[in-house]
Coordinates of C-alpha atoms and ligand atoms in Angstrom, one line a residue:
X30 CA -21.7 -19.8 -14.5
X31 CA -20.3 -18.4 -11.7
X32 CA -23.7 -16.1 -10.7
X33 CA -24.0 -14.8 -7.5
X34 CA -26.2 -12.0 -6.4
X35 CA -25.5 -9.5 -3.3
X36 CA -28.6 -8.0 -1.7
X37 CA -29.2 -5.2 0.4
X38 CA -25.8 -3.9 1.0
X39 CA -25.0 -0.4 1.3
X40 CA -23.2 0.6 -1.6
X41 CA -20.5 2.6 -1.5
X42 CA -18.8 4.7 -4.7
X43 CA -17.3 7.4 -6.3
X44 CA -18.5 9.3 -3.6
X45 CA -21.5 8.1 -2.9
X46 CA -23.7 5.5 -0.4
X47 CA -26.9 4.1 -1.0
X48 CA -29.1 0.0 -0.5
X49 CA -28.8 -1.4 -3.4
X50 CA -27.8 -4.6 -5.1
X51 CA -25.1 -6.9 -7.2
X52 CA -24.7 -8.9 -9.6
X53 CA -21.4 -10.9 -10.0
X54 CA -21.6 -13.1 -13.7
X55 CA -18.0 -15.1 -13.6
X56 CA -15.2 -12.8 -13.2
X57 CA -17.4 -9.1 -14.1
X58 CA -19.9 -7.1 -11.9
X59 CA -23.0 -8.1 -14.4
X60 CA -25.8 -4.9 -12.9
X61 CA -26.2 -2.7 -10.4
X62 CA -29.3 -1.6 -8.8
X63 CA -30.3 1.5 -6.2
X64 CA -33.2 0.7 -3.9
X65 CA -35.1 -2.2 -5.2
X66 CA -33.4 -5.5 -5.7
X67 CA -32.4 -7.4 -9.2
X68 CA -34.7 -10.4 -9.1
X69 CA -32.9 -13.4 -8.4
X70 CA -32.8 -15.9 -11.1
X71 CA -32.4 -19.7 -11.2
X72 CA -29.0 -21.1 -10.2
X73 CA -28.0 -17.9 -8.4
X74 CA -26.6 -17.7 -4.8
X75 CA -27.7 -15.3 -2.6
X76 CA -26.1 -13.0 -0.1
X77 CA -27.7 -11.0 2.3
X78 CA -26.0 -8.0 2.9
X79 CA -28.6 -5.6 4.5
X80 CA -26.4 -3.5 7.5
X81 CA -22.8 -4.5 5.7
X82 CA -21.1 -2.0 3.4
X83 CA -20.1 -3.1 -0.1
X84 CA -16.4 -1.4 -1.4
X85 CA -14.5 -1.9 -5.0
X86 CA -11.2 -4.3 -3.1
X87 CA -8.4 -2.3 -2.0
X88 CA -5.7 -1.9 -4.1
X89 CA -2.4 -1.4 -2.3
X90 CA 0.3 0.2 -4.3
X91 CA 3.0 -0.3 -1.9
X92 CA 3.5 -4.1 -1.0
X93 CA 7.0 -5.8 0.1
X94 CA 5.8 -9.7 -0.3
X95 CA 10.0 -10.4 0.0
X96 CA 9.4 -13.5 -2.7
X97 CA 11.6 -14.6 -4.3
X98 CA 14.6 -13.9 -1.4
X99 CA 12.9 -14.0 2.3
X100 CA 11.1 -17.0 3.1
X101 CA 11.4 -16.7 7.0
X102 CA 10.0 -13.0 6.2
X103 CA 6.9 -13.6 4.1
X104 CA 6.3 -14.9 0.9
X105 CA 3.6 -14.5 -2.0
X106 CA 1.2 -17.3 -0.5
X107 CA 1.4 -16.3 3.0
X108 CA 0.8 -12.0 2.3
X109 CA -2.1 -12.5 0.2
X110 CA -4.4 -14.7 2.7
X111 CA -3.6 -12.1 4.5
X112 CA -4.4 -9.5 1.6
X113 CA -8.0 -10.9 1.2
X114 CA -8.6 -10.8 4.2
X115 CA -7.8 -7.5 5.0
X116 CA -11.0 -6.6 2.1
X117 CA -7.2 -6.2 -0.4
X118 CA -7.3 -7.5 -4.4
X119 CA -4.7 -6.3 -6.1
X120 CA -1.3 -5.6 -5.0
X121 CA 2.1 -3.9 -6.8
X122 CA 4.7 -5.7 -4.8
X123 CA 8.7 -3.5 -4.6
X124 CA 11.8 -4.7 -6.1
X125 CA 14.0 -4.8 -3.0
X126 CA 13.3 -8.6 -3.2
X127 CA 16.4 -11.3 -3.6
X128 CA 17.5 -11.4 -5.8
X129 CA 16.3 -7.0 -6.6
X130 CA 14.1 -6.6 -10.1
X131 CA 15.7 -4.9 -11.6
X132 CA 15.8 -6.7 -15.1
X133 CA 13.3 -7.3 -17.4
X134 CA 14.0 -11.6 -16.6
X135 CA 14.1 -10.8 -12.9
X136 CA 11.0 -9.0 -13.3
X137 CA 9.3 -12.6 -15.1
X138 CA 10.4 -14.5 -12.6
X139 CA 8.1 -12.6 -10.3
X140 CA 5.5 -12.9 -12.4
X141 CA 5.7 -16.6 -12.3
X142 CA 6.1 -16.9 -9.0
X143 CA 2.9 -14.8 -8.0
X144 CA 0.7 -16.7 -10.8
X145 CA 1.8 -19.3 -8.8
X146 CA 0.8 -18.5 -5.2
X147 CA -1.2 -14.9 -5.1
X148 CA -4.8 -14.9 -4.4
X149 CA -4.9 -11.4 -5.2
X150 CA -4.2 -9.5 -7.7
X151 CA -0.4 -8.4 -8.7
X152 CA 1.6 -6.6 -10.9
X153 CA 5.1 -5.7 -10.0
X154 CA 7.6 -2.4 -9.8
X155 CA 11.2 -2.5 -11.5
X156 CA 13.9 -1.1 -9.5
X157 CA 16.7 1.5 -10.7
X158 CA 20.0 1.3 -10.6
X159 CA 23.1 3.0 -11.4
X160 CA 23.0 0.6 -14.3
X161 CA 19.7 -0.8 -15.7
X162 CA 18.4 2.8 -18.0
X163 CA 18.4 0.8 -21.3
X164 CA 16.4 -2.1 -19.6
X165 CA 13.8 0.0 -18.2
X166 CA 13.2 1.5 -21.1
X167 CA 12.4 -1.9 -22.0
X168 CA 9.4 -2.7 -19.7
X169 CA 6.1 -3.6 -20.8
X170 CA 4.3 -0.6 -19.7
X171 CA 0.7 -2.2 -20.2
X172 CA 2.2 -5.0 -17.3
X173 CA 4.5 -2.4 -14.8
X174 CA 2.7 -0.5 -13.0
X175 CA 5.8 1.7 -12.8
X176 CA 9.7 2.8 -12.0
X177 CA 10.6 2.4 -7.8
X178 CA 13.9 4.7 -7.5
X179 CA 15.2 4.4 -3.5
X180 CA 16.7 8.2 -3.2
X181 CA 16.9 7.2 0.6
X182 CA 18.2 3.5 1.6
X183 CA 16.2 1.5 3.3
X184 CA 15.5 -2.3 3.8
X185 CA 17.1 -3.7 0.3
X186 CA 20.4 -1.5 0.2
X187 CA 19.1 0.2 -3.2
X188 CA 19.8 3.3 -2.9
X189 CA 20.5 6.0 -5.8
X190 CA 21.4 9.0 -5.0
X191 CA 24.4 9.7 -7.8
X192 CA 23.0 13.3 -9.2
X193 CA 23.7 12.9 -12.4
X194 CA 22.1 9.2 -12.9
X195 CA 18.9 10.4 -10.9
X196 CA 18.8 13.5 -14.0
X197 CA 19.2 10.3 -16.8
X198 CA 16.5 7.9 -14.6
X199 CA 13.9 11.6 -14.1
X200 CA 14.8 12.2 -17.8
X201 CA 14.2 8.9 -19.5
X202 CA 12.4 7.1 -17.7
X203 CA 9.3 5.4 -20.2
X204 CA 6.9 5.2 -16.8
X205 CA 6.0 6.8 -14.2
X206 CA 8.8 7.0 -11.5
X207 CA 8.0 6.7 -7.7
X208 CA 10.2 7.6 -5.0
X209 CA 11.9 6.8 -1.4
X210 CA 12.5 10.0 -0.3
X211 CA 14.7 11.4 2.4
X212 CA 18.8 12.2 2.5
X213 CA 20.6 9.9 2.5
X214 CA 23.7 12.4 4.1
X215 CA 21.6 13.6 7.0
X216 CA 20.5 10.5 8.3
X217 CA 23.9 9.3 8.4
X218 CA 25.3 11.8 10.5
X219 CA 22.9 11.8 12.9
X220 CA 23.1 8.1 13.1
X221 CA 26.4 8.8 13.9
X222 CA 26.2 10.9 17.1
X223 CA 24.1 8.7 18.6
X224 CA 25.7 5.7 17.8
X225 CA 28.5 7.3 19.4
X226 CA 26.1 8.1 22.5
X227 CA 24.6 4.7 22.2
X228 CA 26.4 2.2 20.4
X229 CA 24.1 -0.6 18.9
X230 CA 21.2 -0.2 21.9
X231 CA 20.2 2.9 20.1
X232 CA 17.0 4.5 22.1
X233 CA 13.9 3.1 19.2
X234 CA 12.5 6.7 20.2
X235 CA 15.0 8.2 18.7
X236 CA 14.1 7.1 14.8
X237 CA 12.1 10.5 14.2
X238 CA 15.1 12.6 15.4
X239 CA 17.4 9.6 13.0
X240 CA 15.3 9.9 10.3
X241 CA 13.6 13.8 10.9
X242 CA 11.3 16.1 8.6
X243 CA 14.0 18.1 7.3
X244 CA 15.7 14.7 5.6
X245 CA 12.3 14.1 4.1
X246 CA 11.7 18.1 2.7
X247 CA 15.1 18.5 1.4
X248 CA 14.9 14.8 -0.7
X249 CA 10.9 15.4 -1.4
X250 CA 11.7 18.5 -3.3
X251 CA 14.9 17.4 -4.9
X252 CA 12.7 15.1 -6.7
X253 CA 10.1 17.7 -7.1
X254 CA 12.6 19.9 -8.8
X255 CA 13.9 17.0 -10.8
X256 CA 10.5 16.0 -11.9
X257 CA 9.9 19.4 -12.9
X258 CA 12.8 20.1 -14.9
X259 CA 12.5 16.5 -17.0
X260 CA 8.7 16.7 -17.7
X261 CA 8.6 12.8 -15.1
X262 CA 5.2 12.2 -14.3
X263 CA 6.7 11.7 -10.2
X264 CA 5.0 10.0 -7.6
X265 CA 6.0 10.1 -4.6
X266 CA 5.8 7.5 -1.6
X267 CA 5.1 7.6 2.1
X268 CA 4.6 11.2 3.1
X269 CA 5.0 11.9 6.5
X270 CA 5.7 15.5 7.5
X271 CA 3.6 18.5 7.1
X272 CA 6.3 20.5 5.3
X273 CA 6.3 18.3 3.0
X274 CA 2.7 18.6 2.0
X275 CA 3.4 22.4 0.8
X276 CA 5.3 21.1 -1.8
X277 CA 1.9 20.1 -3.1
X278 CA -1.1 20.7 -4.6
X279 CA -4.4 20.1 -4.9
X280 CA -6.6 21.5 -6.6
X281 CA -5.6 20.0 -10.2
X282 CA -7.8 16.8 -10.8
X283 CA -5.9 13.3 -10.4
X284 CA -6.1 12.7 -14.1
X285 CA -4.0 15.9 -15.1
X286 CA -1.7 15.4 -11.9
X287 CA 2.0 15.2 -13.1
X288 CA 3.3 14.8 -9.4
X289 CA 0.9 13.0 -7.3
X290 CA 1.8 11.7 -3.3
X291 CA 1.0 9.1 -1.4
X292 CA -0.3 8.2 2.7
X293 CA 0.7 5.1 4.3
X294 CA -1.2 3.8 7.1
X295 CA 1.9 3.9 9.6
X296 CA 2.3 7.6 9.7
X297 CA -1.7 7.6 9.1
X298 CA -2.3 5.8 12.3
X299 CA 0.8 5.9 14.9
X300 CA 2.6 8.8 16.6
X301 CA 6.3 9.5 17.3
X302 CA 4.4 8.9 21.2
X303 CA 4.3 6.1 20.1
X304 CA 8.2 4.9 20.1
X305 CA 8.0 4.2 24.0
X306 CA 5.2 2.1 24.0
X307 CA 5.7 -0.3 20.4
X308 CA 10.0 0.5 19.9
X309 CA 11.0 -1.9 17.0
X310 CA 7.4 -2.7 16.2
X311 CA 7.4 0.8 14.2
X312 CA 10.5 1.6 13.0
X313 CA 9.8 2.5 9.6
X314 CA 11.1 4.5 7.3
X315 CA 10.5 7.3 7.2
X316 CA 9.8 7.4 10.7
X317 CA 6.5 7.6 12.2
X318 CA 6.3 11.4 13.1
X319 CA 4.0 13.8 15.3
X320 CA 0.2 13.7 15.9
X321 CA 0.6 16.9 14.8
X322 CA 2.0 15.7 11.6
X323 CA 0.0 12.7 11.5
X324 CA -3.0 15.5 12.1
X325 CA -1.8 16.9 8.6
X326 CA -1.4 14.0 6.4
X327 CA -4.8 13.3 7.0
X328 CA -5.7 16.6 6.3
X329 CA -3.8 16.8 2.6
X330 CA -5.8 13.6 2.1
X331 CA -9.5 15.5 2.1
X332 CA -7.9 18.1 0.5
X333 CA -6.5 15.9 -2.5
X334 CA -2.8 16.9 -1.8
X335 CA -1.9 13.1 -1.3
X336 CA -3.8 10.9 -4.0
X337 CA -3.7 7.4 -2.3
X338 CA -3.4 5.3 1.1
X339 CA -1.4 2.3 0.7
X340 CA 0.1 0.3 3.2
X341 CA 3.9 -0.1 3.1
X342 CA 3.6 -3.4 4.0
X343 CA 7.1 -4.9 5.1
X344 CA 7.0 -7.9 7.1
X345 CA 10.4 -9.2 9.1
X346 CA 10.1 -12.0 11.4
X347 CA 10.3 -11.4 15.1
X348 CA 13.6 -12.5 15.8
X349 CA 15.0 -9.7 13.2
X350 CA 12.7 -7.3 14.6
X351 CA 13.8 -8.2 18.2
X352 CA 17.2 -6.6 17.8
X353 CA 18.4 -3.6 19.3
X354 CA 18.4 -0.7 17.0
X355 CA 21.1 -0.5 14.8
X356 CA 20.1 -4.4 14.0
X357 CA 16.7 -4.3 13.7
X358 CA 15.5 -4.1 10.0
X359 CA 12.8 -1.5 9.2
X360 CA 9.6 -2.2 7.8
X361 CA 6.0 -3.1 10.1
X362 CA 3.4 -5.7 8.5
X363 CA -0.2 -4.2 7.8
X364 CA -1.9 -5.6 4.5
X365 CA -4.6 -7.3 6.8
X366 CA -5.9 -4.4 8.4
X367 CA -5.5 -0.9 6.1
X368 CA -8.7 -0.8 5.7
X369 CA -9.8 -1.4 9.4
X370 CA -7.7 0.6 10.1
X371 CA -8.9 3.5 7.6
X372 CA -12.7 3.0 8.2
X373 CA -11.6 3.4 12.6
X374 CA -10.6 6.9 11.1
X375 CA -13.6 7.6 9.3
X376 CA -15.7 5.7 13.1
X377 CA -13.8 9.2 14.9
X378 CA -14.5 11.3 12.3
X379 CA -11.1 12.4 10.9
X380 CA -12.1 11.5 7.0
X381 CA -15.4 10.1 5.6
X382 CA -15.9 6.6 4.2
X383 CA -15.8 7.9 0.7
X384 CA -13.1 9.6 0.8
X385 CA -11.2 6.4 2.5
X386 CA -13.0 4.5 -0.6
X387 CA -11.5 6.7 -3.4
X388 CA -7.9 7.4 -1.8
X389 CA -7.6 3.3 -1.5
X390 CA -9.2 2.1 -4.4
X391 CA -10.3 4.2 -7.4
X392 CA -7.5 6.9 -7.1
X393 CA -4.7 3.7 -6.9
X394 CA -6.7 3.0 -10.3
X395 CA -7.2 5.9 -11.8
X396 CA -2.8 7.0 -11.0
X397 CA -2.7 3.3 -12.5
X398 CA -4.4 3.2 -15.6
X399 CA -5.3 -0.3 -14.3
X400 CA -7.9 -1.8 -16.4
X401 CA -11.6 -2.0 -14.8
X402 CA -10.9 -2.5 -11.1
X403 CA -11.1 0.0 -8.4
X404 CA -14.5 0.8 -9.2
X405 CA -18.0 -0.8 -8.8
X406 CA -19.6 -0.1 -12.7
X407 CA -21.0 -2.4 -14.5
X408 CA -18.6 -4.8 -16.9
X409 CA -15.5 -4.0 -14.5
X410 CA -14.0 -7.5 -13.1
X411 CA -15.9 -7.6 -9.8
X412 CA -13.1 -7.4 -7.3
X413 CA -15.0 -6.1 -4.4
X414 CA -15.1 -6.2 -0.2
X415 CA -18.4 -7.0 2.1
X416 CA -17.4 -5.0 5.6
X417 CA -19.6 -5.1 8.9
X418 CA -18.9 -1.2 10.2
X419 CA -20.6 -2.8 13.8
X420 CA -18.6 -5.9 14.5
X421 CA -15.9 -4.9 16.9
X422 CA -12.3 -7.0 17.1
X423 CA -9.3 -7.2 18.6
X424 CA -5.9 -7.8 16.3
X425 CA -4.3 -10.3 18.7
X426 CA -2.0 -13.2 17.3
X427 CA -4.6 -15.9 16.6
X428 CA -6.0 -13.5 13.9
X429 CA -2.8 -12.4 12.8
X430 CA -2.2 -14.3 8.8
X431 CA 0.9 -13.1 8.4
X432 CA 4.0 -15.3 7.9
X433 CA 5.9 -13.6 10.3
X434 CA 2.9 -13.7 13.1
X435 CA 2.9 -10.3 14.5
X436 CA 1.5 -6.7 14.2
X437 CA 2.0 -3.4 15.3
X438 CA -1.6 -3.3 16.2
X439 CA -1.9 -6.5 18.6
X440 CA -4.5 -5.2 21.3
X441 CA -5.9 -2.2 18.9
X442 CA -9.6 -2.4 19.4
X443 CA -10.8 -2.4 15.7
X444 CA -15.2 -1.4 14.4
X445 CA -15.2 -2.5 11.1
X446 CA -14.3 -6.4 10.0
X447 CA -14.0 -7.5 6.8
X448 CA -17.0 -10.7 6.4
X449 CA -16.7 -10.7 2.7
X450 CA -13.7 -11.0 -0.2
X451 CA -14.5 -11.1 -4.3
X452 CA -11.5 -11.5 -6.6
X453 CA -12.3 -11.4 -10.1
X454 CA -15.8 -12.6 -9.1
X455 CA -14.8 -15.3 -6.4
X456 CA -15.3 -15.3 -3.2
X457 CA -11.5 -16.1 -1.8
X458 CA -12.2 -14.3 1.9
X459 CA -15.3 -15.2 3.8
X460 CA -15.9 -14.7 8.0
X461 CA -11.6 -16.3 8.6
X462 CA -12.6 -19.0 5.6
X463 CA -9.3 -18.5 3.3
X464 CA -10.2 -20.3 -0.8
X465 CA -6.0 -20.7 -0.6
X466 CA -6.4 -22.4 -3.9
X467 CA -7.5 -19.7 -5.8
X468 CA -5.2 -17.4 -7.9
X469 CA -5.0 -13.6 -8.7
X470 CA -4.3 -12.3 -12.1
X471 CA -1.6 -10.1 -13.6
X472 CA -3.1 -6.4 -13.2
X473 CA -3.2 -4.4 -17.1
X474 CA -2.8 -0.9 -17.4
X475 CA -3.8 1.4 -20.3
X476 CA -1.7 4.4 -20.5
Ligands
ZN530 ZN1 7.8 0.6 0.6

């Protein structure tokens, strides 16, 4: 039996912080004690965690691991290794792979890929197309996290903006529907205007003007209207503007909400000013908006209009990203850095550590109905992270684990460092060492 005692950690869970100890037996949390340590029996490995924070493992509901189809960008092995180094223990992977995840057979192929390569637990989004609604209805709701609808075109060209088809998907979807909401018509017009002026070399700081707040608001409002009319369980991905937040409400408990929304790290960390410095590295869709938008997003997490924090981890090979604006794909890798970045916000007083844990660990588990994960509770799966909150480090090429080997955060100093990550009770990551032989499990959902 695998028995492990984590002693004298600061346990941060369900809105509280306390000094305590936690016992892992096999893949589960077998005991939690506050104050006095649990007794260490024979053959129990002990981790002295004084000064460290113990959190539930991060659940990242929005990643693009690019597998199958884009080995030059990423694959499940490389990106799940980066995930455990960042304290992430479960991921939900998006359908814009090659082939796109739009049939149940292709979905099963992704489960096989993850089972053979992933160091974290996993589930997959099914993509909605103009013609696959009947297929979507056959999805196993205990294994599939949800249905992704690209109401704005982005990497992988899965745009679905035919009003009639959207009505049907919202009316008949058997699962939660997640949307990328950006109005493609507004974007195309802007793009045309700037292309006439600059050709392919549009300056990157114009990205938020090509993909403006207006495009987000318009599409988000459309999605909410559709969901209200059809009673759809809607989840709006990567909110990026203050205006859209006015369409959301924070007073309903998460369990009762029919419409929920996600914030992503690029919009919570960068601002439009950063396009002058970082250019293509933060060419993401939706675009990063102003510092005022960023402050509004943080406030909306605090007052619960926004429900979850994810990464939209979207790696590209540097040769692709280094191209001129019009040819450079959108997306930036983030999964190794999301927790340290949010703990940096907490250190600066922008949000509490307890709220970060709620939005990155608890809320995704609750929102999707993930079975036995996302909380530090006796009997739950032992997906856990130890963090040293006072171990400053700088993001640099030599400590980046993404297959693409770059990050928009290079040169950024962060104070919190992940020291240990446990997936299903197994110590997968420890101070830079990764057990690459370990494999995670498929997530299961109670709905
Ligand atoms: Zn995405």
